[in-house]
Amino acid sequence: MAKKSSSKSINPLVDAIVKGIQEKKGTNICVVDLSKVLNSYADFFVISSGTSDTNVQAISNSIEDLTFTMLKEKPNHIEGYREANWILLD
């Protein structure tokens, strides 16, 4: 599970994603800050694990719901949802 920190939020989108993962019992949450990497395609990668295909889909749904509810953000693209061995939300 993600370590709780007393410092201020890194990024509201990252916070919403991590909360969505935690609500569905995602494990091994890792936030990779790429904001200082020159020419990076993303500012952050958030990676986690699920316990089953159903759990991975539930985590994905939770992330989508929370990011829309909290920030009015939707993913631009989703890959891997049907098989649910892995899911990428962009």
mmCIF file of N, CA and C in Angstrom:
data_model
loop_
_atom_site.group_PDB
_atom_site.id
_atom_site.type_symbol
_atom_site.label_atom_id
_atom_site.label_comp_id
_atom_site.label_asym_id
_atom_site.label_seq_id
_atom_site.Cartn_x
_atom_site.Cartn_y
_atom_site.Cartn_z
ATOM 1 N N MET A 1 0.842 -1.160 0.000
ATOM 2 C CA MET A 1 0.000 0.000 0.000
ATOM 3 C C MET A 1 0.895 1.234 0.000
ATOM 4 N N ALA A 2 0.373 2.332 -0.532
ATOM 5 C CA ALA A 2 1.147 3.564 -0.609
ATOM 6 C C ALA A 2 1.455 4.083 0.785
ATOM 7 N N LYS A 3 2.638 4.629 0.933
ATOM 8 C CA LYS A 3 3.009 5.207 2.211
ATOM 9 C C LYS A 3 2.263 6.511 2.411
ATOM 10 N N LYS A 4 1.750 6.697 3.600
ATOM 11 C CA LYS A 4 1.077 7.953 3.911
ATOM 12 C C LYS A 4 2.117 8.971 4.295
ATOM 13 N N SER A 5 1.908 10.182 3.836
ATOM 14 C CA SER A 5 2.880 11.229 4.071
ATOM 15 C C SER A 5 2.183 12.435 4.674
ATOM 16 N N SER A 6 2.881 13.146 5.510
ATOM 17 C CA SER A 6 2.296 14.338 6.113
ATOM 18 C C SER A 6 2.494 15.569 5.228
ATOM 19 N N SER A 7 3.280 15.427 4.163
ATOM 20 C CA SER A 7 3.517 16.564 3.287
ATOM 21 C C SER A 7 2.306 16.820 2.409
ATOM 22 N N LYS A 8 2.298 17.985 1.776
ATOM 23 C CA LYS A 8 1.189 18.348 0.916
ATOM 24 C C LYS A 8 1.173 17.471 -0.321
ATOM 25 N N SER A 9 0.039 17.478 -0.976
ATOM 26 C CA SER A 9 -0.185 16.669 -2.161
ATOM 27 C C SER A 9 0.838 16.961 -3.253
ATOM 28 N N ILE A 10 1.288 15.908 -3.927
ATOM 29 C CA ILE A 10 2.170 16.077 -5.078
ATOM 30 C C ILE A 10 1.367 16.627 -6.243
ATOM 31 N N ASN A 11 0.226 16.012 -6.493
ATOM 32 C CA ASN A 11 -0.580 16.335 -7.652
ATOM 33 C C ASN A 11 -1.992 15.818 -7.384
ATOM 34 N N PRO A 12 -3.025 16.622 -7.588
ATOM 35 C CA PRO A 12 -4.394 16.168 -7.307
ATOM 36 C C PRO A 12 -4.807 14.944 -8.126
ATOM 37 N N LEU A 13 -4.335 14.840 -9.366
ATOM 38 C CA LEU A 13 -4.669 13.684 -10.185
ATOM 39 C C LEU A 13 -4.026 12.423 -9.615
ATOM 40 N N VAL A 14 -2.782 12.517 -9.218
ATOM 41 C CA VAL A 14 -2.097 11.372 -8.606
ATOM 42 C C VAL A 14 -2.822 10.961 -7.332
ATOM 43 N N ASP A 15 -3.232 11.932 -6.524
ATOM 44 C CA ASP A 15 -3.959 11.624 -5.285
ATOM 45 C C ASP A 15 -5.262 10.877 -5.572
ATOM 46 N N ALA A 16 -5.992 11.311 -6.594
ATOM 47 C CA ALA A 16 -7.250 10.655 -6.952
ATOM 48 C C ALA A 16 -7.000 9.234 -7.435
ATOM 49 N N ILE A 17 -5.964 9.043 -8.222
ATOM 50 C CA ILE A 17 -5.628 7.714 -8.735
ATOM 51 C C ILE A 17 -5.257 6.774 -7.590
ATOM 52 N N VAL A 18 -4.403 7.236 -6.692
ATOM 53 C CA VAL A 18 -3.985 6.402 -5.557
ATOM 54 C C VAL A 18 -5.188 6.068 -4.677
ATOM 55 N N LYS A 19 -6.060 7.035 -4.448
ATOM 56 C CA LYS A 19 -7.259 6.783 -3.640
ATOM 57 C C LYS A 19 -8.142 5.733 -4.311
ATOM 58 N N GLY A 20 -8.300 5.824 -5.635
ATOM 59 C CA GLY A 20 -9.091 4.840 -6.367
ATOM 60 C C GLY A 20 -8.507 3.444 -6.250
ATOM 61 N N ILE A 21 -7.196 3.354 -6.305
ATOM 62 C CA ILE A 21 -6.523 2.053 -6.152
ATOM 63 C C ILE A 21 -6.749 1.514 -4.741
ATOM 64 N N GLN A 22 -6.557 2.351 -3.746
ATOM 65 C CA GLN A 22 -6.698 1.920 -2.359
ATOM 66 C C GLN A 22 -8.125 1.487 -2.038
ATOM 67 N N GLU A 23 -9.119 2.157 -2.624
ATOM 68 C CA GLU A 23 -10.514 1.800 -2.352
ATOM 69 C C GLU A 23 -10.855 0.391 -2.811
ATOM 70 N N LYS A 24 -10.154 -0.114 -3.799
ATOM 71 C CA LYS A 24 -10.411 -1.473 -4.305
ATOM 72 C C LYS A 24 -9.301 -2.440 -3.932
ATOM 73 N N LYS A 25 -8.569 -2.106 -2.892
ATOM 74 C CA LYS A 25 -7.556 -2.987 -2.314
ATOM 75 C C LYS A 25 -6.416 -3.328 -3.274
ATOM 76 N N GLY A 26 -6.034 -2.356 -4.120
ATOM 77 C CA GLY A 26 -4.850 -2.541 -4.950
ATOM 78 C C GLY A 26 -3.614 -2.620 -4.072
ATOM 79 N N THR A 27 -2.613 -3.333 -4.545
ATOM 80 C CA THR A 27 -1.398 -3.525 -3.756
ATOM 81 C C THR A 27 -0.187 -2.998 -4.517
ATOM 82 N N ASN A 28 0.922 -2.911 -3.812
ATOM 83 C CA ASN A 28 2.207 -2.498 -4.406
ATOM 84 C C ASN A 28 2.097 -1.191 -5.188
ATOM 85 N N ILE A 29 1.461 -0.196 -4.610
ATOM 86 C CA ILE A 29 1.279 1.085 -5.290
ATOM 87 C C ILE A 29 2.615 1.812 -5.354
ATOM 88 N N CYS A 30 2.970 2.224 -6.550
ATOM 89 C CA CYS A 30 4.230 2.923 -6.777
ATOM 90 C C CYS A 30 3.948 4.154 -7.637
ATOM 91 N N VAL A 31 4.343 5.320 -7.159
ATOM 92 C CA VAL A 31 4.207 6.555 -7.923
ATOM 93 C C VAL A 31 5.603 6.959 -8.383
ATOM 94 N N VAL A 32 5.774 7.048 -9.694
ATOM 95 C CA VAL A 32 7.058 7.414 -10.277
ATOM 96 C C VAL A 32 6.936 8.838 -10.801
ATOM 97 N N ASP A 33 7.717 9.744 -10.236
ATOM 98 C CA ASP A 33 7.699 11.155 -10.625
ATOM 99 C C ASP A 33 8.671 11.358 -11.788
ATOM 100 N N LEU A 34 8.116 11.672 -12.948
ATOM 101 C CA LEU A 34 8.927 11.910 -14.142
ATOM 102 C C LEU A 34 8.917 13.383 -14.540
ATOM 103 N N SER A 35 8.405 14.226 -13.661
ATOM 104 C CA SER A 35 8.203 15.632 -14.014
ATOM 105 C C SER A 35 9.506 16.362 -14.331
ATOM 106 N N LYS A 36 10.625 15.875 -13.835
ATOM 107 C CA LYS A 36 11.901 16.539 -14.101
ATOM 108 C C LYS A 36 12.715 15.844 -15.190
ATOM 109 N N VAL A 37 12.117 14.835 -15.827
ATOM 110 C CA VAL A 37 12.795 14.129 -16.914
ATOM 111 C C VAL A 37 12.524 14.883 -18.210
ATOM 112 N N LEU A 38 13.563 15.294 -18.871
ATOM 113 C CA LEU A 38 13.452 16.055 -20.106
ATOM 114 C C LEU A 38 12.742 15.235 -21.183
ATOM 115 N N ASN A 39 11.788 15.846 -21.864
ATOM 116 C CA ASN A 39 11.037 15.231 -22.972
ATOM 117 C C ASN A 39 10.224 14.005 -22.566
ATOM 118 N N SER A 40 9.834 13.918 -21.322
ATOM 119 C CA SER A 40 9.018 12.804 -20.856
ATOM 120 C C SER A 40 7.592 12.940 -21.389
ATOM 121 N N TYR A 41 6.963 11.810 -21.700
ATOM 122 C CA TYR A 41 5.581 11.819 -22.186
ATOM 123 C C TYR A 41 4.577 12.016 -21.057
ATOM 124 N N ALA A 42 5.003 11.829 -19.836
ATOM 125 C CA ALA A 42 4.102 11.947 -18.688
ATOM 126 C C ALA A 42 4.850 12.579 -17.526
ATOM 127 N N ASP A 43 4.088 13.191 -16.621
ATOM 128 C CA ASP A 43 4.682 13.736 -15.407
ATOM 129 C C ASP A 43 4.818 12.661 -14.330
ATOM 130 N N PHE A 44 3.864 11.712 -14.330
ATOM 131 C CA PHE A 44 3.853 10.653 -13.321
ATOM 132 C C PHE A 44 3.396 9.352 -13.951
ATOM 133 N N PHE A 45 3.913 8.248 -13.438
ATOM 134 C CA PHE A 45 3.365 6.913 -13.672
ATOM 135 C C PHE A 45 2.902 6.417 -12.321
ATOM 136 N N VAL A 46 1.699 5.865 -12.278
ATOM 137 C CA VAL A 46 1.210 5.231 -11.063
ATOM 138 C C VAL A 46 0.993 3.766 -11.418
ATOM 139 N N ILE A 47 1.653 2.894 -10.699
ATOM 140 C CA ILE A 47 1.632 1.463 -10.992
ATOM 141 C C ILE A 47 1.157 0.734 -9.743
ATOM 142 N N SER A 48 0.309 -0.270 -9.944
ATOM 143 C CA SER A 48 -0.114 -1.088 -8.810
ATOM 144 C C SER A 48 -0.461 -2.484 -9.293
ATOM 145 N N SER A 49 -0.754 -3.358 -8.346
ATOM 146 C CA SER A 49 -1.130 -4.738 -8.641
ATOM 147 C C SER A 49 -2.522 -5.009 -8.102
ATOM 148 N N GLY A 50 -3.158 -6.003 -8.713
ATOM 149 C CA GLY A 50 -4.438 -6.497 -8.231
ATOM 150 C C GLY A 50 -4.335 -7.988 -8.004
ATOM 151 N N THR A 51 -5.324 -8.561 -7.345
ATOM 152 C CA THR A 51 -5.268 -9.968 -6.973
ATOM 153 C C THR A 51 -5.924 -10.898 -7.987
ATOM 154 N N SER A 52 -6.722 -10.341 -8.912
ATOM 155 C CA SER A 52 -7.403 -11.156 -9.920
ATOM 156 C C SER A 52 -7.807 -10.241 -11.072
ATOM 157 N N ASP A 53 -8.269 -10.854 -12.159
ATOM 158 C CA ASP A 53 -8.745 -10.057 -13.297
ATOM 159 C C ASP A 53 -9.897 -9.140 -12.874
ATOM 160 N N THR A 54 -10.800 -9.680 -12.068
ATOM 161 C CA THR A 54 -11.938 -8.894 -11.590
ATOM 162 C C THR A 54 -11.478 -7.729 -10.726
ATOM 163 N N ASN A 55 -10.501 -7.961 -9.874
ATOM 164 C CA ASN A 55 -9.968 -6.909 -9.020
ATOM 165 C C ASN A 55 -9.280 -5.825 -9.849
ATOM 166 N N VAL A 56 -8.540 -6.229 -10.863
ATOM 167 C CA VAL A 56 -7.862 -5.262 -11.730
ATOM 168 C C VAL A 56 -8.894 -4.390 -12.444
ATOM 169 N N GLN A 57 -9.984 -4.977 -12.934
ATOM 170 C CA GLN A 57 -11.046 -4.197 -13.570
ATOM 171 C C GLN A 57 -11.721 -3.270 -12.567
ATOM 172 N N ALA A 58 -11.940 -3.738 -11.348
ATOM 173 C CA ALA A 58 -12.554 -2.901 -10.310
ATOM 174 C C ALA A 58 -11.659 -1.715 -9.969
ATOM 175 N N ILE A 59 -10.355 -1.940 -9.912
ATOM 176 C CA ILE A 59 -9.412 -0.845 -9.653
ATOM 177 C C ILE A 59 -9.494 0.181 -10.771
ATOM 178 N N SER A 60 -9.501 -0.281 -12.008
ATOM 179 C CA SER A 60 -9.602 0.619 -13.154
ATOM 180 C C SER A 60 -10.888 1.443 -13.100
ATOM 181 N N ASN A 61 -12.009 0.776 -12.820
ATOM 182 C CA ASN A 61 -13.292 1.480 -12.721
ATOM 183 C C ASN A 61 -13.271 2.508 -11.595
ATOM 184 N N SER A 62 -12.684 2.143 -10.477
ATOM 185 C CA SER A 62 -12.606 3.050 -9.338
ATOM 186 C C SER A 62 -11.779 4.288 -9.670
ATOM 187 N N ILE A 63 -10.663 4.085 -10.353
ATOM 188 C CA ILE A 63 -9.824 5.215 -10.757
ATOM 189 C C ILE A 63 -10.607 6.142 -11.683
ATOM 190 N N GLU A 64 -11.280 5.560 -12.669
ATOM 191 C CA GLU A 64 -12.075 6.372 -13.605
ATOM 192 C C GLU A 64 -13.150 7.163 -12.864
ATOM 193 N N ASP A 65 -13.886 6.507 -11.977
ATOM 194 C CA ASP A 65 -14.964 7.170 -11.242
ATOM 195 C C ASP A 65 -14.443 8.299 -10.363
ATOM 196 N N LEU A 66 -13.388 8.028 -9.608
ATOM 197 C CA LEU A 66 -12.866 9.047 -8.690
ATOM 198 C C LEU A 66 -12.240 10.229 -9.415
ATOM 199 N N THR A 67 -11.487 9.973 -10.468
ATOM 200 C CA THR A 67 -10.871 11.094 -11.181
ATOM 201 C C THR A 67 -11.929 11.960 -11.840
ATOM 202 N N PHE A 68 -13.022 11.348 -12.299
ATOM 203 C CA PHE A 68 -14.088 12.173 -12.871
ATOM 204 C C PHE A 68 -14.838 12.931 -11.780
ATOM 205 N N THR A 69 -15.155 12.259 -10.693
ATOM 206 C CA THR A 69 -15.889 12.899 -9.596
ATOM 207 C C THR A 69 -15.085 14.040 -8.971
ATOM 208 N N MET A 70 -13.805 13.792 -8.727
ATOM 209 C CA MET A 70 -12.982 14.777 -8.028
ATOM 210 C C MET A 70 -12.445 15.870 -8.944
ATOM 211 N N LEU A 71 -12.116 15.527 -10.184
ATOM 212 C CA LEU A 71 -11.384 16.471 -11.042
ATOM 213 C C LEU A 71 -12.014 16.711 -12.405
ATOM 214 N N LYS A 72 -13.114 16.006 -12.689
ATOM 215 C CA LYS A 72 -13.751 16.094 -14.012
ATOM 216 C C LYS A 72 -12.783 15.697 -15.129
ATOM 217 N N GLU A 73 -11.923 14.719 -14.835
ATOM 218 C CA GLU A 73 -10.948 14.199 -15.801
ATOM 219 C C GLU A 73 -11.365 12.795 -16.224
ATOM 220 N N LYS A 74 -11.245 12.513 -17.529
ATOM 221 C CA LYS A 74 -11.481 11.175 -18.052
ATOM 222 C C LYS A 74 -10.216 10.704 -18.753
ATOM 223 N N PRO A 75 -9.979 9.395 -18.777
ATOM 224 C CA PRO A 75 -8.802 8.917 -19.510
ATOM 225 C C PRO A 75 -8.962 9.173 -21.005
ATOM 226 N N ASN A 76 -7.859 9.481 -21.667
ATOM 227 C CA ASN A 76 -7.882 9.656 -23.113
ATOM 228 C C ASN A 76 -7.973 8.313 -23.814
ATOM 229 N N HIS A 77 -7.363 7.302 -23.211
ATOM 230 C CA HIS A 77 -7.295 5.989 -23.844
ATOM 231 C C HIS A 77 -7.164 4.918 -22.764
ATOM 232 N N ILE A 78 -7.793 3.766 -23.013
ATOM 233 C CA ILE A 78 -7.706 2.630 -22.096
ATOM 234 C C ILE A 78 -7.313 1.407 -22.911
ATOM 235 N N GLU A 79 -6.344 0.661 -22.414
ATOM 236 C CA GLU A 79 -5.930 -0.584 -23.071
ATOM 237 C C GLU A 79 -5.932 -1.720 -22.060
ATOM 238 N N GLY A 80 -6.255 -2.915 -22.525
ATOM 239 C CA GLY A 80 -6.136 -4.112 -21.716
ATOM 240 C C GLY A 80 -7.306 -4.420 -20.805
ATOM 241 N N TYR A 81 -8.389 -3.641 -20.883
ATOM 242 C CA TYR A 81 -9.495 -3.810 -19.933
ATOM 243 C C TYR A 81 -10.173 -5.182 -20.070
ATOM 244 N N ARG A 82 -10.424 -5.612 -21.286
ATOM 245 C CA ARG A 82 -11.174 -6.851 -21.485
ATOM 246 C C ARG A 82 -10.447 -8.062 -20.897
ATOM 247 N N GLU A 83 -9.150 -8.174 -21.174
ATOM 248 C CA GLU A 83 -8.388 -9.310 -20.655
ATOM 249 C C GLU A 83 -8.053 -9.126 -19.181
ATOM 250 N N ALA A 84 -7.775 -7.901 -18.781
ATOM 251 C CA ALA A 84 -7.525 -7.507 -17.383
ATOM 252 C C ALA A 84 -6.314 -8.183 -16.762
ATOM 253 N N ASN A 85 -5.387 -8.656 -17.591
ATOM 254 C CA ASN A 85 -4.097 -9.078 -17.038
ATOM 255 C C ASN A 85 -3.323 -7.847 -16.611
ATOM 256 N N TRP A 86 -3.504 -6.774 -17.360
ATOM 257 C CA TRP A 86 -2.979 -5.456 -17.062
ATOM 258 C C TRP A 86 -3.916 -4.454 -17.713
ATOM 259 N N ILE A 87 -3.982 -3.266 -17.185
ATOM 260 C CA ILE A 87 -4.792 -2.199 -17.773
ATOM 261 C C ILE A 87 -3.980 -0.929 -17.762
ATOM 262 N N LEU A 88 -3.993 -0.229 -18.881
ATOM 263 C CA LEU A 88 -3.322 1.064 -18.987
ATOM 264 C C LEU A 88 -4.397 2.132 -19.151
ATOM 265 N N LEU A 89 -4.380 3.116 -18.277
ATOM 266 C CA LEU A 89 -5.255 4.279 -18.396
ATOM 267 C C LEU A 89 -4.364 5.466 -18.729
ATOM 268 N N ASP A 90 -4.632 6.101 -19.833
ATOM 269 C CA ASP A 90 -3.814 7.235 -20.271
ATOM 270 C C ASP A 90 -4.623 8.504 -20.140
#
